[in-house]
Amino acid sequence: MDTPDQVLSRLWTGVGLSPGALVRARLSGADPVLPSSFRLAAAAMAGIGGVGLAAADIHHRRGGPAQRVLVEARHALAEFRSEQLMRVGGAPLGDPWDAIAGAYRCGDGRWVRIHTNFPHHRDGFLALLGAAHERDAVARALEGWEAARLEEAAAAAGLPAAMMRRFAEWDAHPQGRAVADLPLIEITRIGDAPPEPLPPLAPRPLAGLRAVELTRIIAGPVCGRVLAAHGAEVMLVTAPHLPSIPSLVVDTGRGKRSAALDLREEAGRDGLRDLIRGADLFIQGYRPGAMAGRGFGPEEVAALRPGIVCVSLCAYGRAGPWAGRRGFDSLVQTASGFNDAEAEAAGAPGTPKPLPCQALDHGAGYLMALGALAALMRRAEEGGSWHVQVSLARTGHWLRGLGRVAGGFAAPAPGPEPELMEERDTAFGRVATVRHAAVLSETPAQWSRPPVPLGTDQPRWG
């Protein structure tokens, strides 16, 4: 079983970075930190530490001093639960989960999990099931379904659902096999462009680099948030007609500007093109094909701005029969075996038990950021436009491969710990959030901007 340092080393060299920098990273602490049978702390420290080390390496390449990067297990897993620990005015900012979201037993005895946090998904499930917006009504309706049939009917209707599987079932499934064959972080050259030197030395590692972010929920927004923590200028782009979850807007919006563009309209698409022309990174996490359908697939973006690094997130990976399927962390956990494995390890086999944090979401966010920074370093040396691809399912495959923890459920699930939190006044009120867990000795991470309501800023670079 790899140590956390070895996990970081594999991530680092896996994206083509020189192992010499690894001597400046220090990961402390060990699993279990949260009640789980999986090595969540090892994954969190390696992911967060990898991004911090890459930011420090970029700063060093720009002429800054070499610096140490420290990540502690308890702090890393607090950041993997940042949306759970955030407080606004001393209290959580509402329950992000819809009343009918969650796991249900179907008529064949198998479990399914449905995701209804967005109104159009909720309404779609109620129509599919012919049920009222009440948990008991949905449970009664699902008694008339086989779990596998519900999973397929939901997918055909564009609705997010997953049947609970064991690891062995997922490994034998065509999508499970496809995911296992994919790289964890896939970095592909997609166009020609001359080398672009990194910006001149600045006080923060990523200052002078610009990222356009079109993402929602956790994974993609975490990618943008950590880049902003190290000084990148991040422009979150959304639209008024798109649903959002208020607590996640606040937690993941730190350090970013937020603009609104309606990509259904030519004026909105023109506005996005203008932002892309001035950007180094284009980060998107919408369902596969959605951005290409608006004219913003990776190749189109690279043609518009040669030398850009595109970063794409999907649920189930770019290959296999589920490549285009909608999904979220909770569903990928369910489909790929985590809910079943956690339940069995906890002594309650057969009843879905999720991980104590959205580890696939948070993990994927840091893997996206690590891939993005590695691609920027390649661009500086080799030139080219690049495409970084990460998926929740492949992130789960990686987490599973780190091994299991005996007695992990004896660990507590602590609330906000004052020494790991920071507070500031925002448009949402007084907000307490988890400080960034990667401690850089010379350029401490910080979010220079407070989170703002969606669409606050103009869609143009300063």
PDB file of N, CA and C in Angstrom, residues 309-382:
ATOM      1  N   VAL A 309      -5.320  26.055 -22.868  1.00  0.00           N
ATOM      2  CA  VAL A 309      -5.452  24.749 -22.232  1.00  0.00           C
ATOM      3  C   VAL A 309      -6.919  24.566 -21.869  1.00  0.00           C
ATOM      4  N   CYS A 310      -7.566  23.573 -22.477  1.00  0.00           N
ATOM      5  CA  CYS A 310      -8.954  23.240 -22.160  1.00  0.00           C
ATOM      6  C   CYS A 310      -8.959  22.146 -21.092  1.00  0.00           C
ATOM      7  N   VAL A 311      -9.835  22.287 -20.115  1.00  0.00           N
ATOM      8  CA  VAL A 311      -9.944  21.313 -19.030  1.00  0.00           C
ATOM      9  C   VAL A 311     -11.393  20.858 -18.973  1.00  0.00           C
ATOM     10  N   SER A 312     -11.631  19.558 -19.140  1.00  0.00           N
ATOM     11  CA  SER A 312     -12.993  19.025 -19.208  1.00  0.00           C
ATOM     12  C   SER A 312     -13.217  17.988 -18.119  1.00  0.00           C
ATOM     13  N   LEU A 313     -14.396  18.075 -17.509  1.00  0.00           N
ATOM     14  CA  LEU A 313     -14.832  17.106 -16.504  1.00  0.00           C
ATOM     15  C   LEU A 313     -16.081  16.407 -17.009  1.00  0.00           C
ATOM     16  N   CYS A 314     -16.175  15.094 -16.796  1.00  0.00           N
ATOM     17  CA  CYS A 314     -17.431  14.384 -17.031  1.00  0.00           C
ATOM     18  C   CYS A 314     -17.627  13.371 -15.912  1.00  0.00           C
ATOM     19  N   ALA A 315     -18.786  12.740 -15.891  1.00  0.00           N
ATOM     20  CA  ALA A 315     -19.098  11.819 -14.805  1.00  0.00           C
ATOM     21  C   ALA A 315     -18.432  10.463 -14.993  1.00  0.00           C
ATOM     22  N   TYR A 316     -18.645   9.852 -16.156  1.00  0.00           N
ATOM     23  CA  TYR A 316     -18.294   8.443 -16.322  1.00  0.00           C
ATOM     24  C   TYR A 316     -17.131   8.182 -17.272  1.00  0.00           C
ATOM     25  N   GLY A 317     -16.419   9.209 -17.695  1.00  0.00           N
ATOM     26  CA  GLY A 317     -15.281   9.014 -18.575  1.00  0.00           C
ATOM     27  C   GLY A 317     -15.645   9.241 -20.029  1.00  0.00           C
ATOM     28  N   ARG A 318     -14.633   9.485 -20.845  1.00  0.00           N
ATOM     29  CA  ARG A 318     -14.871   9.845 -22.249  1.00  0.00           C
ATOM     30  C   ARG A 318     -15.139   8.640 -23.136  1.00  0.00           C
ATOM     31  N   ALA A 319     -14.936   7.425 -22.635  1.00  0.00           N
ATOM     32  CA  ALA A 319     -15.121   6.214 -23.428  1.00  0.00           C
ATOM     33  C   ALA A 319     -16.138   5.306 -22.749  1.00  0.00           C
ATOM     34  N   GLY A 320     -16.682   4.353 -23.529  1.00  0.00           N
ATOM     35  CA  GLY A 320     -17.633   3.407 -22.984  1.00  0.00           C
ATOM     36  C   GLY A 320     -19.071   3.799 -23.258  1.00  0.00           C
ATOM     37  N   PRO A 321     -20.012   2.876 -23.011  1.00  0.00           N
ATOM     38  CA  PRO A 321     -21.419   3.135 -23.335  1.00  0.00           C
ATOM     39  C   PRO A 321     -22.062   4.237 -22.511  1.00  0.00           C
ATOM     40  N   TRP A 322     -21.484   4.583 -21.378  1.00  0.00           N
ATOM     41  CA  TRP A 322     -22.040   5.654 -20.548  1.00  0.00           C
ATOM     42  C   TRP A 322     -21.277   6.964 -20.723  1.00  0.00           C
ATOM     43  N   ALA A 323     -20.473   7.088 -21.741  1.00  0.00           N
ATOM     44  CA  ALA A 323     -19.624   8.276 -21.879  1.00  0.00           C
ATOM     45  C   ALA A 323     -20.429   9.565 -21.891  1.00  0.00           C
ATOM     46  N   GLY A 324     -21.631   9.544 -22.440  1.00  0.00           N
ATOM     47  CA  GLY A 324     -22.440  10.759 -22.496  1.00  0.00           C
ATOM     48  C   GLY A 324     -23.457  10.881 -21.394  1.00  0.00           C
ATOM     49  N   ARG A 325     -23.420   9.985 -20.409  1.00  0.00           N
ATOM     50  CA  ARG A 325     -24.464   9.945 -19.384  1.00  0.00           C
ATOM     51  C   ARG A 325     -24.239  11.015 -18.325  1.00  0.00           C
ATOM     52  N   ARG A 326     -25.344  11.618 -17.894  1.00  0.00           N
ATOM     53  CA  ARG A 326     -25.285  12.586 -16.802  1.00  0.00           C
ATOM     54  C   ARG A 326     -24.982  11.865 -15.492  1.00  0.00           C
ATOM     55  N   GLY A 327     -24.254  12.527 -14.621  1.00  0.00           N
ATOM     56  CA  GLY A 327     -23.960  11.921 -13.331  1.00  0.00           C
ATOM     57  C   GLY A 327     -23.393  12.923 -12.357  1.00  0.00           C
ATOM     58  N   PHE A 328     -23.467  12.572 -11.094  1.00  0.00           N
ATOM     59  CA  PHE A 328     -22.939  13.384 -10.004  1.00  0.00           C
ATOM     60  C   PHE A 328     -22.165  12.457  -9.069  1.00  0.00           C
ATOM     61  N   ASP A 329     -21.399  13.044  -8.167  1.00  0.00           N
ATOM     62  CA  ASP A 329     -20.584  12.260  -7.232  1.00  0.00           C
ATOM     63  C   ASP A 329     -21.399  11.154  -6.568  1.00  0.00           C
ATOM     64  N   SER A 330     -22.548  11.500  -6.001  1.00  0.00           N
ATOM     65  CA  SER A 330     -23.336  10.518  -5.257  1.00  0.00           C
ATOM     66  C   SER A 330     -23.771   9.357  -6.144  1.00  0.00           C
ATOM     67  N   LEU A 331     -24.053   9.632  -7.407  1.00  0.00           N
ATOM     68  CA  LEU A 331     -24.485   8.582  -8.325  1.00  0.00           C
ATOM     69  C   LEU A 331     -23.315   7.708  -8.755  1.00  0.00           C
ATOM     70  N   VAL A 332     -22.174   8.314  -9.007  1.00  0.00           N
ATOM     71  CA  VAL A 332     -21.005   7.527  -9.401  1.00  0.00           C
ATOM     72  C   VAL A 332     -20.568   6.633  -8.244  1.00  0.00           C
ATOM     73  N   GLN A 333     -20.610   7.155  -7.014  1.00  0.00           N
ATOM     74  CA  GLN A 333     -20.339   6.304  -5.856  1.00  0.00           C
ATOM     75  C   GLN A 333     -21.257   5.090  -5.843  1.00  0.00           C
ATOM     76  N   THR A 334     -22.542   5.319  -6.128  1.00  0.00           N
ATOM     77  CA  THR A 334     -23.538   4.253  -6.083  1.00  0.00           C
ATOM     78  C   THR A 334     -23.306   3.236  -7.187  1.00  0.00           C
ATOM     79  N   ALA A 335     -23.138   3.721  -8.411  1.00  0.00           N
ATOM     80  CA  ALA A 335     -23.003   2.829  -9.565  1.00  0.00           C
ATOM     81  C   ALA A 335     -21.738   1.995  -9.517  1.00  0.00           C
ATOM     82  N   SER A 336     -20.660   2.572  -8.979  1.00  0.00           N
ATOM     83  CA  SER A 336     -19.346   1.931  -9.115  1.00  0.00           C
ATOM     84  C   SER A 336     -18.920   1.108  -7.908  1.00  0.00           C
ATOM     85  N   GLY A 337     -19.779   0.993  -6.885  1.00  0.00           N
ATOM     86  CA  GLY A 337     -19.494   0.065  -5.800  1.00  0.00           C
ATOM     87  C   GLY A 337     -19.171   0.660  -4.454  1.00  0.00           C
ATOM     88  N   PHE A 338     -18.954   1.975  -4.363  1.00  0.00           N
ATOM     89  CA  PHE A 338     -18.549   2.564  -3.084  1.00  0.00           C
ATOM     90  C   PHE A 338     -19.642   2.455  -2.023  1.00  0.00           C
ATOM     91  N   ASN A 339     -20.893   2.724  -2.374  1.00  0.00           N
ATOM     92  CA  ASN A 339     -21.975   2.664  -1.382  1.00  0.00           C
ATOM     93  C   ASN A 339     -22.103   1.267  -0.796  1.00  0.00           C
ATOM     94  N   ASP A 340     -21.975   0.262  -1.640  1.00  0.00           N
ATOM     95  CA  ASP A 340     -22.067  -1.119  -1.177  1.00  0.00           C
ATOM     96  C   ASP A 340     -20.869  -1.482  -0.305  1.00  0.00           C
ATOM     97  N   ALA A 341     -19.668  -1.091  -0.733  1.00  0.00           N
ATOM     98  CA  ALA A 341     -18.459  -1.446   0.014  1.00  0.00           C
ATOM     99  C   ALA A 341     -18.426  -0.775   1.379  1.00  0.00           C
ATOM    100  N   GLU A 342     -18.826   0.494   1.446  1.00  0.00           N
ATOM    101  CA  GLU A 342     -18.862   1.194   2.731  1.00  0.00           C
ATOM    102  C   GLU A 342     -19.878   0.550   3.666  1.00  0.00           C
ATOM    103  N   ALA A 343     -21.038   0.170   3.135  1.00  0.00           N
ATOM    104  CA  ALA A 343     -22.060  -0.454   3.968  1.00  0.00           C
ATOM    105  C   ALA A 343     -21.562  -1.773   4.551  1.00  0.00           C
ATOM    106  N   GLU A 344     -20.919  -2.564   3.723  1.00  0.00           N
ATOM    107  CA  GLU A 344     -20.406  -3.847   4.202  1.00  0.00           C
ATOM    108  C   GLU A 344     -19.326  -3.638   5.253  1.00  0.00           C
ATOM    109  N   ALA A 345     -18.430  -2.681   5.033  1.00  0.00           N
ATOM    110  CA  ALA A 345     -17.365  -2.419   6.003  1.00  0.00           C
ATOM    111  C   ALA A 345     -17.915  -1.889   7.315  1.00  0.00           C
ATOM    112  N   ALA A 346     -19.041  -1.188   7.253  1.00  0.00           N
ATOM    113  CA  ALA A 346     -19.648  -0.622   8.461  1.00  0.00           C
ATOM    114  C   ALA A 346     -20.534  -1.621   9.189  1.00  0.00           C
ATOM    115  N   GLY A 347     -20.670  -2.823   8.642  1.00  0.00           N
ATOM    116  CA  GLY A 347     -21.477  -3.840   9.294  1.00  0.00           C
ATOM    117  C   GLY A 347     -22.951  -3.755   8.978  1.00  0.00           C
ATOM    118  N   ALA A 348     -23.303  -3.070   7.896  1.00  0.00           N
ATOM    119  CA  ALA A 348     -24.707  -2.951   7.486  1.00  0.00           C
ATOM    120  C   ALA A 348     -24.824  -3.293   6.006  1.00  0.00           C
ATOM    121  N   PRO A 349     -24.454  -4.511   5.622  1.00  0.00           N
ATOM    122  CA  PRO A 349     -24.414  -4.841   4.192  1.00  0.00           C
ATOM    123  C   PRO A 349     -25.782  -4.716   3.534  1.00  0.00           C
ATOM    124  N   GLY A 350     -25.746  -4.279   2.273  1.00  0.00           N
ATOM    125  CA  GLY A 350     -26.970  -4.221   1.491  1.00  0.00           C
ATOM    126  C   GLY A 350     -27.713  -2.912   1.537  1.00  0.00           C
ATOM    127  N   THR A 351     -27.341  -2.018   2.441  1.00  0.00           N
ATOM    128  CA  THR A 351     -27.995  -0.714   2.545  1.00  0.00           C
ATOM    129  C   THR A 351     -27.012   0.357   2.096  1.00  0.00           C
ATOM    130  N   PRO A 352     -27.369   1.197   1.133  1.00  0.00           N
ATOM    131  CA  PRO A 352     -26.395   2.163   0.596  1.00  0.00           C
ATOM    132  C   PRO A 352     -25.799   3.058   1.675  1.00  0.00           C
ATOM    133  N   LYS A 353     -24.474   3.143   1.690  1.00  0.00           N
ATOM    134  CA  LYS A 353     -23.783   4.029   2.622  1.00  0.00           C
ATOM    135  C   LYS A 353     -22.786   4.868   1.839  1.00  0.00           C
ATOM    136  N   PRO A 354     -23.040   6.172   1.707  1.00  0.00           N
ATOM    137  CA  PRO A 354     -22.107   7.015   0.951  1.00  0.00           C
ATOM    138  C   PRO A 354     -20.842   7.313   1.741  1.00  0.00           C
ATOM    139  N   LEU A 355     -19.814   7.732   1.044  1.00  0.00           N
ATOM    140  CA  LEU A 355     -18.616   8.243   1.700  1.00  0.00           C
ATOM    141  C   LEU A 355     -18.979   9.466   2.535  1.00  0.00           C
ATOM    142  N   PRO A 356     -18.212   9.777   3.581  1.00  0.00           N
ATOM    143  CA  PRO A 356     -18.548  10.911   4.454  1.00  0.00           C
ATOM    144  C   PRO A 356     -18.255  12.276   3.847  1.00  0.00           C
ATOM    145  N   CYS A 357     -17.744  12.305   2.646  1.00  0.00           N
ATOM    146  CA  CYS A 357     -17.546  13.555   1.919  1.00  0.00           C
ATOM    147  C   CYS A 357     -17.690  13.255   0.436  1.00  0.00           C
ATOM    148  N   GLN A 358     -17.862  14.305  -0.346  1.00  0.00           N
ATOM    149  CA  GLN A 358     -17.968  14.137  -1.800  1.00  0.00           C
ATOM    150  C   GLN A 358     -16.546  14.001  -2.366  1.00  0.00           C
ATOM    151  N   ALA A 359     -15.935  12.872  -2.040  1.00  0.00           N
ATOM    152  CA  ALA A 359     -14.508  12.701  -2.343  1.00  0.00           C
ATOM    153  C   ALA A 359     -14.224  12.635  -3.836  1.00  0.00           C
ATOM    154  N   LEU A 360     -15.158  12.115  -4.619  1.00  0.00           N
ATOM    155  CA  LEU A 360     -14.924  12.055  -6.063  1.00  0.00           C
ATOM    156  C   LEU A 360     -14.978  13.456  -6.657  1.00  0.00           C
ATOM    157  N   ASP A 361     -15.936  14.259  -6.203  1.00  0.00           N
ATOM    158  CA  ASP A 361     -16.030  15.646  -6.657  1.00  0.00           C
ATOM    159  C   ASP A 361     -14.776  16.435  -6.299  1.00  0.00           C
ATOM    160  N   HIS A 362     -14.450  16.472  -5.018  1.00  0.00           N
ATOM    161  CA  HIS A 362     -13.297  17.263  -4.589  1.00  0.00           C
ATOM    162  C   HIS A 362     -12.010  16.711  -5.194  1.00  0.00           C
ATOM    163  N   GLY A 363     -11.868  15.394  -5.170  1.00  0.00           N
ATOM    164  CA  GLY A 363     -10.667  14.815  -5.750  1.00  0.00           C
ATOM    165  C   GLY A 363     -10.510  15.175  -7.213  1.00  0.00           C
ATOM    166  N   ALA A 364     -11.597  15.064  -7.980  1.00  0.00           N
ATOM    167  CA  ALA A 364     -11.535  15.398  -9.402  1.00  0.00           C
ATOM    168  C   ALA A 364     -11.192  16.859  -9.615  1.00  0.00           C
ATOM    169  N   GLY A 365     -11.701  17.742  -8.749  1.00  0.00           N
ATOM    170  CA  GLY A 365     -11.382  19.163  -8.890  1.00  0.00           C
ATOM    171  C   GLY A 365      -9.896  19.440  -8.785  1.00  0.00           C
ATOM    172  N   TYR A 366      -9.232  18.808  -7.828  1.00  0.00           N
ATOM    173  CA  TYR A 366      -7.788  19.020  -7.684  1.00  0.00           C
ATOM    174  C   TYR A 366      -7.007  18.323  -8.798  1.00  0.00           C
ATOM    175  N   LEU A 367      -7.493  17.181  -9.267  1.00  0.00           N
ATOM    176  CA  LEU A 367      -6.832  16.535 -10.404  1.00  0.00           C
ATOM    177  C   LEU A 367      -6.947  17.391 -11.656  1.00  0.00           C
ATOM    178  N   MET A 368      -8.097  18.025 -11.863  1.00  0.00           N
ATOM    179  CA  MET A 368      -8.255  18.949 -12.991  1.00  0.00           C
ATOM    180  C   MET A 368      -7.231  20.077 -12.905  1.00  0.00           C
ATOM    181  N   ALA A 369      -7.105  20.657 -11.710  1.00  0.00           N
ATOM    182  CA  ALA A 369      -6.174  21.780 -11.545  1.00  0.00           C
ATOM    183  C   ALA A 369      -4.731  21.338 -11.742  1.00  0.00           C
ATOM    184  N   LEU A 370      -4.375  20.160 -11.230  1.00  0.00           N
ATOM    185  CA  LEU A 370      -3.014  19.655 -11.433  1.00  0.00           C
ATOM    186  C   LEU A 370      -2.740  19.451 -12.922  1.00  0.00           C
ATOM    187  N   GLY A 371      -3.680  18.844 -13.626  1.00  0.00           N
ATOM    188  CA  GLY A 371      -3.506  18.662 -15.060  1.00  0.00           C
ATOM    189  C   GLY A 371      -3.395  19.979 -15.799  1.00  0.00           C
ATOM    190  N   ALA A 372      -4.193  20.965 -15.378  1.00  0.00           N
ATOM    191  CA  ALA A 372      -4.150  22.282 -16.020  1.00  0.00           C
ATOM    192  C   ALA A 372      -2.779  22.923 -15.870  1.00  0.00           C
ATOM    193  N   LEU A 373      -2.221  22.871 -14.658  1.00  0.00           N
ATOM    194  CA  LEU A 373      -0.917  23.503 -14.429  1.00  0.00           C
ATOM    195  C   LEU A 373       0.196  22.742 -15.144  1.00  0.00           C
ATOM    196  N   ALA A 374       0.092  21.416 -15.172  1.00  0.00           N
ATOM    197  CA  ALA A 374       1.088  20.640 -15.922  1.00  0.00           C
ATOM    198  C   ALA A 374       1.039  20.995 -17.405  1.00  0.00           C
ATOM    199  N   ALA A 375      -0.167  21.171 -17.945  1.00  0.00           N
ATOM    200  CA  ALA A 375      -0.296  21.528 -19.361  1.00  0.00           C
ATOM    201  C   ALA A 375       0.233  22.930 -19.633  1.00  0.00           C
ATOM    202  N   LEU A 376       0.032  23.861 -18.697  1.00  0.00           N
ATOM    203  CA  LEU A 376       0.594  25.205 -18.875  1.00  0.00           C
ATOM    204  C   LEU A 376       2.118  25.166 -18.904  1.00  0.00           C
ATOM    205  N   MET A 377       2.709  24.296 -18.084  1.00  0.00           N
ATOM    206  CA  MET A 377       4.166  24.171 -18.117  1.00  0.00           C
ATOM    207  C   MET A 377       4.632  23.547 -19.426  1.00  0.00           C
ATOM    208  N   ARG A 378       3.871  22.605 -19.960  1.00  0.00           N
ATOM    209  CA  ARG A 378       4.209  22.046 -21.273  1.00  0.00           C
ATOM    210  C   ARG A 378       4.085  23.118 -22.356  1.00  0.00           C
ATOM    211  N   ARG A 379       3.042  23.929 -22.267  1.00  0.00           N
ATOM    212  CA  ARG A 379       2.857  24.990 -23.256  1.00  0.00           C
ATOM    213  C   ARG A 379       4.048  25.934 -23.267  1.00  0.00           C
ATOM    214  N   ALA A 380       4.579  26.234 -22.082  1.00  0.00           N
ATOM    215  CA  ALA A 380       5.724  27.142 -22.003  1.00  0.00           C
ATOM    216  C   ALA A 380       6.961  26.537 -22.661  1.00  0.00           C
ATOM    217  N   GLU A 381       7.091  25.229 -22.599  1.00  0.00           N
ATOM    218  CA  GLU A 381       8.277  24.568 -23.141  1.00  0.00           C
ATOM    219  C   GLU A 381       8.104  24.124 -24.592  1.00  0.00           C
ATOM    220  N   GLU A 382       6.924  23.587 -24.921  1.00  0.00           N
ATOM    221  CA  GLU A 382       6.715  22.948 -26.222  1.00  0.00           C
ATOM    222  C   GLU A 382       5.793  23.733 -27.142  1.00  0.00           C
TER     223      GLU A 382
END
